[in-house]
mmCIF file of C-alpha atoms in Angstrom:
data_model
loop_
_atom_site.group_PDB
_atom_site.id
_atom_site.type_symbol
_atom_site.label_atom_id
_atom_site.label_comp_id
_atom_site.label_asym_id
_atom_site.label_seq_id
_atom_site.Cartn_x
_atom_site.Cartn_y
_atom_site.Cartn_z
ATOM 1 C CA SER A 9 -8.412 6.770 15.471
ATOM 2 C CA GLY A 10 -9.338 10.250 16.592
ATOM 3 C CA ALA A 11 -5.875 11.088 17.845
ATOM 4 C CA SER A 12 -4.246 10.154 14.479
ATOM 5 C CA GLU A 13 -6.934 12.142 12.622
ATOM 6 C CA ARG A 14 -6.268 15.167 14.728
ATOM 7 C CA ALA A 15 -2.579 14.832 14.224
ATOM 8 C CA LEU A 16 -2.985 14.746 10.523
ATOM 9 C CA GLU A 17 -5.203 17.809 10.594
ATOM 10 C CA ARG A 18 -2.436 19.611 12.491
ATOM 11 C CA ILE A 19 0.075 18.729 9.837
ATOM 12 C CA GLU A 20 -2.246 20.076 7.148
ATOM 13 C CA LYS A 21 -2.751 23.348 9.057
ATOM 14 C CA LEU A 22 1.004 23.793 8.846
ATOM 15 C CA GLY A 23 0.648 23.573 5.059
ATOM 16 C CA LEU A 24 2.629 20.320 4.941
ATOM 17 C CA GLU A 25 1.529 17.298 2.915
ATOM 18 C CA ILE A 26 1.630 13.698 4.004
ATOM 19 C CA PRO A 27 3.326 11.416 1.411
ATOM 20 C CA GLN A 28 0.775 9.633 -0.793
ATOM 21 C CA ARG A 29 1.230 6.370 -2.522
ATOM 22 C CA PRO A 30 3.083 7.013 -5.786
ATOM 23 C CA ILE A 31 1.489 6.421 -9.124
ATOM 24 C CA ASP A 32 3.501 4.677 -11.968
ATOM 25 C CA SER A 33 3.786 5.850 -15.555
ATOM 26 C CA ASP A 34 0.698 3.717 -16.411
ATOM 27 C CA GLY A 35 -1.424 5.520 -13.827
ATOM 28 C CA ASN A 36 -1.460 2.579 -11.393
ATOM 29 C CA PRO A 37 -0.494 2.789 -7.700
ATOM 30 C CA PHE A 38 3.112 1.680 -7.449
ATOM 31 C CA ASP A 39 3.280 -1.704 -5.555
ATOM 32 C CA GLY A 40 6.918 -1.353 -4.416
ATOM 33 C CA ARG A 41 8.136 -4.335 -6.430
ATOM 34 C CA LEU A 42 11.241 -4.073 -8.611
ATOM 35 C CA PRO A 43 10.957 -5.692 -12.067
ATOM 36 C CA SER A 44 13.024 -8.800 -12.455
ATOM 37 C CA ASN A 45 14.967 -7.162 -15.326
ATOM 38 C CA VAL A 46 15.798 -4.055 -13.430
ATOM 39 C CA SER A 47 19.564 -4.573 -13.966
ATOM 40 C CA ASP A 48 18.842 -4.227 -17.671
ATOM 41 C CA PHE A 49 17.213 -0.814 -17.267
ATOM 42 C CA THR A 50 18.615 2.275 -18.862
ATOM 43 C CA THR A 51 19.835 5.112 -16.650
ATOM 44 C CA ARG A 52 16.594 7.004 -17.318
ATOM 45 C CA GLU A 53 14.448 3.978 -16.456
ATOM 46 C CA LEU A 54 16.501 3.448 -13.249
ATOM 47 C CA ALA A 55 16.069 7.089 -12.312
ATOM 48 C CA GLU A 56 12.275 6.777 -12.809
ATOM 49 C CA ILE A 57 11.952 3.654 -10.751
ATOM 50 C CA TYR A 58 14.283 5.068 -8.076
ATOM 51 C CA THR A 59 12.035 8.155 -7.748
ATOM 52 C CA LEU A 60 9.030 5.806 -7.380
ATOM 53 C CA MET A 61 10.804 3.713 -4.778
ATOM 54 C CA CYS A 62 11.860 6.803 -2.771
ATOM 55 C CA ASN A 63 8.289 8.062 -2.774
ATOM 56 C CA TYR A 64 6.970 4.599 -1.887
ATOM 57 C CA ALA A 65 9.483 4.317 0.972
ATOM 58 C CA ASP A 66 8.359 7.794 2.267
ATOM 59 C CA TYR A 67 4.700 6.742 1.942
ATOM 60 C CA LEU A 68 5.302 3.497 3.901
ATOM 61 C CA GLU A 69 7.188 5.232 6.634
ATOM 62 C CA ASN A 70 4.271 7.631 7.071
ATOM 63 C CA VAL A 71 1.833 4.753 7.176
ATOM 64 C CA CYS A 72 4.034 3.039 9.799
ATOM 65 C CA THR A 73 4.010 6.222 11.916
ATOM 66 C CA VAL A 74 0.246 6.231 11.974
ATOM 67 C CA ALA A 75 0.204 2.506 12.699
ATOM 68 C CA ARG A 76 2.649 3.029 15.635
ATOM 69 C CA ALA A 77 0.241 5.673 17.074
ATOM 70 C CA GLU A 78 -2.701 3.333 16.669
ATOM 71 C CA SER A 79 -0.826 0.474 18.304
ATOM 72 C CA LEU A 80 0.026 2.706 21.267
ATOM 73 C CA ASN A 81 -3.647 3.811 21.498
ATOM 74 C CA CYS A 82 -4.773 0.117 21.539
ATOM 75 C CA GLU A 83 -2.297 -0.666 24.338
ATOM 76 C CA ARG A 84 -3.620 2.236 26.351
ATOM 77 C CA ARG A 85 -7.185 1.185 25.708
ATOM 78 C CA LEU A 86 -6.362 -2.323 26.937
ATOM 79 C CA LYS A 87 -4.917 -0.936 30.160
ATOM 80 C CA LEU A 88 -7.991 1.253 30.786
ATOM 81 C CA THR A 89 -10.358 -1.646 29.899
ATOM 82 C CA LYS A 90 -8.502 -3.881 32.319
ATOM 83 C CA ALA A 91 -8.719 -1.327 35.077
ATOM 84 C CA LEU A 92 -12.432 -0.759 34.546
ATOM 85 C CA VAL A 93 -13.194 -4.477 34.308
ATOM 86 C CA ARG A 94 -11.192 -5.315 37.460
ATOM 87 C CA LYS A 95 -12.845 -2.478 39.373
ATOM 88 C CA GLY A 96 -16.284 -4.107 38.800
ATOM 89 C CA LYS A 97 -15.300 -7.638 39.700
ATOM 90 C CA PRO A 98 -15.475 -9.045 43.251
ATOM 91 C CA GLY A 99 -12.743 -10.980 45.041
ATOM 92 C CA THR A 100 -9.021 -10.966 45.605
ATOM 93 C CA ALA A 101 -6.551 -9.335 43.256
ATOM 94 C CA GLN A 102 -5.911 -12.727 41.673
ATOM 95 C CA GLU A 103 -9.587 -13.508 41.325
ATOM 96 C CA LYS A 104 -10.149 -10.119 39.711
ATOM 97 C CA ASP A 105 -7.312 -10.689 37.254
ATOM 98 C CA ASP A 106 -8.761 -14.142 36.384
ATOM 99 C CA LEU A 107 -12.226 -12.799 35.898
ATOM 100 C CA CYS A 108 -10.936 -9.888 33.847
ATOM 101 C CA LEU A 109 -9.068 -12.208 31.393
ATOM 102 C CA ALA A 110 -12.420 -13.995 30.687
ATOM 103 C CA ASP A 111 -14.379 -10.760 30.246
ATOM 104 C CA VAL A 112 -15.498 -10.034 26.679
ATOM 105 C CA ARG A 113 -14.510 -6.317 26.918
ATOM 106 C CA TYR A 114 -10.983 -7.233 27.897
ATOM 107 C CA ILE A 115 -10.730 -9.923 25.234
ATOM 108 C CA GLU A 116 -11.869 -7.490 22.538
ATOM 109 C CA ALA A 117 -9.327 -4.881 23.646
ATOM 110 C CA ASP A 118 -6.547 -7.493 23.718
ATOM 111 C CA VAL A 119 -7.477 -8.684 20.268
ATOM 112 C CA ALA A 120 -7.212 -5.048 19.084
ATOM 113 C CA VAL A 121 -3.703 -4.803 20.578
ATOM 114 C CA VAL A 122 -2.585 -8.006 18.821
ATOM 115 C CA GLU A 123 -4.114 -6.811 15.473
ATOM 116 C CA ALA A 124 -2.481 -3.414 15.694
ATOM 117 C CA ALA A 125 0.937 -4.925 16.581
ATOM 118 C CA THR A 126 0.721 -7.414 13.707
ATOM 119 C CA TYR A 127 -0.367 -4.657 11.255
ATOM 120 C CA LEU A 128 2.602 -2.636 12.340
ATOM 121 C CA GLU A 129 5.066 -5.359 12.040
ATOM 122 C CA LEU A 130 3.840 -6.199 8.506
ATOM 123 C CA LEU A 131 4.099 -2.536 7.470
ATOM 124 C CA GLU A 132 7.607 -2.228 8.980
ATOM 125 C CA GLY A 133 8.638 -5.288 6.920
ATOM 126 C CA LEU A 134 7.371 -3.622 3.792
ATOM 127 C CA SER A 135 9.136 -0.379 4.743
ATOM 128 C CA LYS A 136 12.418 -2.194 5.303
ATOM 129 C CA ALA A 137 12.098 -3.965 1.952
ATOM 130 C CA ALA A 138 11.452 -0.645 0.196
ATOM 131 C CA SER A 139 14.491 0.864 1.848
ATOM 132 C CA ARG A 140 16.628 -2.166 0.752
ATOM 133 C CA ASP A 141 15.296 -1.918 -2.810
ATOM 134 C CA ARG A 142 16.039 1.813 -2.823
ATOM 135 C CA GLN A 143 19.570 1.022 -1.926
ATOM 136 C CA VAL A 144 19.820 -1.629 -4.723
ATOM 137 C CA LEU A 145 18.609 0.930 -7.180
ATOM 138 C CA SER A 146 21.101 3.510 -5.917
ATOM 139 C CA ARG A 147 23.996 1.012 -6.435
ATOM 140 C CA LEU A 148 22.684 0.087 -9.973
ATOM 141 C CA ILE A 149 22.548 3.786 -10.851
ATOM 142 C CA GLU A 150 26.139 4.293 -9.618
ATOM 143 C CA THR A 151 27.273 1.211 -11.497
ATOM 144 C CA LYS A 152 25.677 2.533 -14.711
ATOM 145 C CA LYS A 153 27.287 5.853 -14.122
ATOM 146 C CA MET A 154 30.714 4.294 -13.687
ATOM 147 C CA GLU A 155 30.203 2.282 -16.896
ATOM 148 C CA LEU A 156 29.356 5.385 -18.829
ATOM 149 C CA ASP A 157 32.370 7.182 -17.434
ATOM 150 C CA ASN A 158 34.625 4.317 -18.416
ATOM 151 C CA LYS A 159 33.162 4.286 -21.905
ATOM 152 C CA ARG A 160 33.805 8.020 -22.239
ATOM 153 C CA ARG A 161 37.368 7.616 -21.023
ATOM 154 C CA ASP A 162 38.066 4.732 -23.381
ATOM 155 C CA HIS A 163 36.513 6.713 -26.317
ATOM 156 C CA ASN A 164 38.553 9.722 -25.456
ATOM 157 C CA ALA A 165 41.722 7.660 -25.134
ATOM 158 C CA ARG A 166 41.167 6.090 -28.581
ATOM 159 C CA SER A 167 40.367 9.493 -30.108
ATOM 160 C CA TYR A 168 43.567 10.953 -28.646
ATOM 161 C CA ARG A 169 45.747 8.127 -30.108
ATOM 162 C CA VAL A 170 44.512 8.636 -33.609
#
């Protein structure tokens, strides 16, 4: 929508960049899915996918922000459409409401609200999943770090005894 585009232009004027969808090491857009063997990854591989997941989560949050604005714009457009349609209809308030609900302009605006809300809900689901996966990766990295520390301690303890 125009409001979203103007908001993005204002961000760019400040010299800020909107997060873009991250690209994996093969040059493909990252899809946000963790490989099934992620628990077998090396620390370096975990760090790489963690970085991708962080960037992906930031990207999704940005897309959700734009979708929230678009959803709000659709709701406002529906209210305006309803007011304009009702104004042109004859009869009592109830009759105007009934006629409004059957008017194609109102129906189209209502469908746009439902579509925008559904789109936002789907995006928010993806964003929550990315956030959970980021936490999973963080725990895996921490576990690997503790394993390395334990191995070092064991190695140092054996070296000291000899």
